XYZ file of C-alpha atoms in Angstrom:
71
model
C 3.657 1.462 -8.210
C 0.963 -0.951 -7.560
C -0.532 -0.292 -11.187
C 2.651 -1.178 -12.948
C 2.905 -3.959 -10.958
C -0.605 -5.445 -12.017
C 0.046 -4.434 -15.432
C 3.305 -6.429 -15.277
C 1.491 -9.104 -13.480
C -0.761 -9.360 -16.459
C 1.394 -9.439 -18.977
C 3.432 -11.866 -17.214
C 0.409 -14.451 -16.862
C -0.966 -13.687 -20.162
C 1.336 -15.634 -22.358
C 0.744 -18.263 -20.077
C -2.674 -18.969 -20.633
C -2.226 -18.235 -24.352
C 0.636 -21.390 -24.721
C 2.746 -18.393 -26.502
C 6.458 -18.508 -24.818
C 7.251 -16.879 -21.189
C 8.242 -13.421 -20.774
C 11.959 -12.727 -19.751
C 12.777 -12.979 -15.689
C 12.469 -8.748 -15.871
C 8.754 -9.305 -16.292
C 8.505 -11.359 -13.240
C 10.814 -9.002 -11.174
C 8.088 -6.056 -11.527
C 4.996 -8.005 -10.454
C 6.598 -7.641 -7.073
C 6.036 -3.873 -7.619
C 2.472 -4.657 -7.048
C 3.379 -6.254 -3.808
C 5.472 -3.265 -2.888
C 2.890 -0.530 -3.600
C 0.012 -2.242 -1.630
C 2.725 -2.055 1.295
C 2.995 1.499 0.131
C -0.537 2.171 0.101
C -1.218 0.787 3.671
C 1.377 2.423 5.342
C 0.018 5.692 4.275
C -3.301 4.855 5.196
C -2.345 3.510 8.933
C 0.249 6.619 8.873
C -2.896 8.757 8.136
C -5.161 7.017 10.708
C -2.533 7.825 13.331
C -2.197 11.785 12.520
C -6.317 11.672 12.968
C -6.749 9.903 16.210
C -3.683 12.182 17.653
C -5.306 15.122 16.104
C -8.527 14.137 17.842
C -6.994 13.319 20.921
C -5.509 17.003 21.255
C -8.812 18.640 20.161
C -10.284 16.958 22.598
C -8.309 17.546 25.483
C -8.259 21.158 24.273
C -12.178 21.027 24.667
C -12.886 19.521 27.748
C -12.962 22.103 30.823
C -10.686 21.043 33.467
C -12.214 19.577 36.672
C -12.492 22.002 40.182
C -9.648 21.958 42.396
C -10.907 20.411 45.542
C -8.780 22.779 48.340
């Protein structure tokens, strides 16, 4: 998602630089892909970082030896 939206990005700009004549609105309305597959990206990678820490969390709970009862 995020490459076809820096692809369409380019190809959006390009003409611009080279004085040839805009590309039509559909052009533009992909570079937002880009936009929308970073926020794709990071969500997976925060989703990811949360799935770690709980898995660490658990493991070590699991490994810590419970303290004496003091009765």
């Amino acid at each position: 998602m995020f490459l076809v939206g820096a692809l369409a990005t380019l190809a959006t700009v390009t003409p611009l630089f080279l004085g040839t004549t805009p590309l039509p609105w559909g052009f533009y309305w992909l570079c937002m892909l880009m936009g929308a597959g970073f926020l794709v990206a990071a969500s997976g990678v925060v989703r990811s970082a949360v799935v770690q820490r709980r898995q660490a969390v658990a493991a070590a709970e699991g490994s810590v030896p419970s303290a004496p009862s003091a009765t």
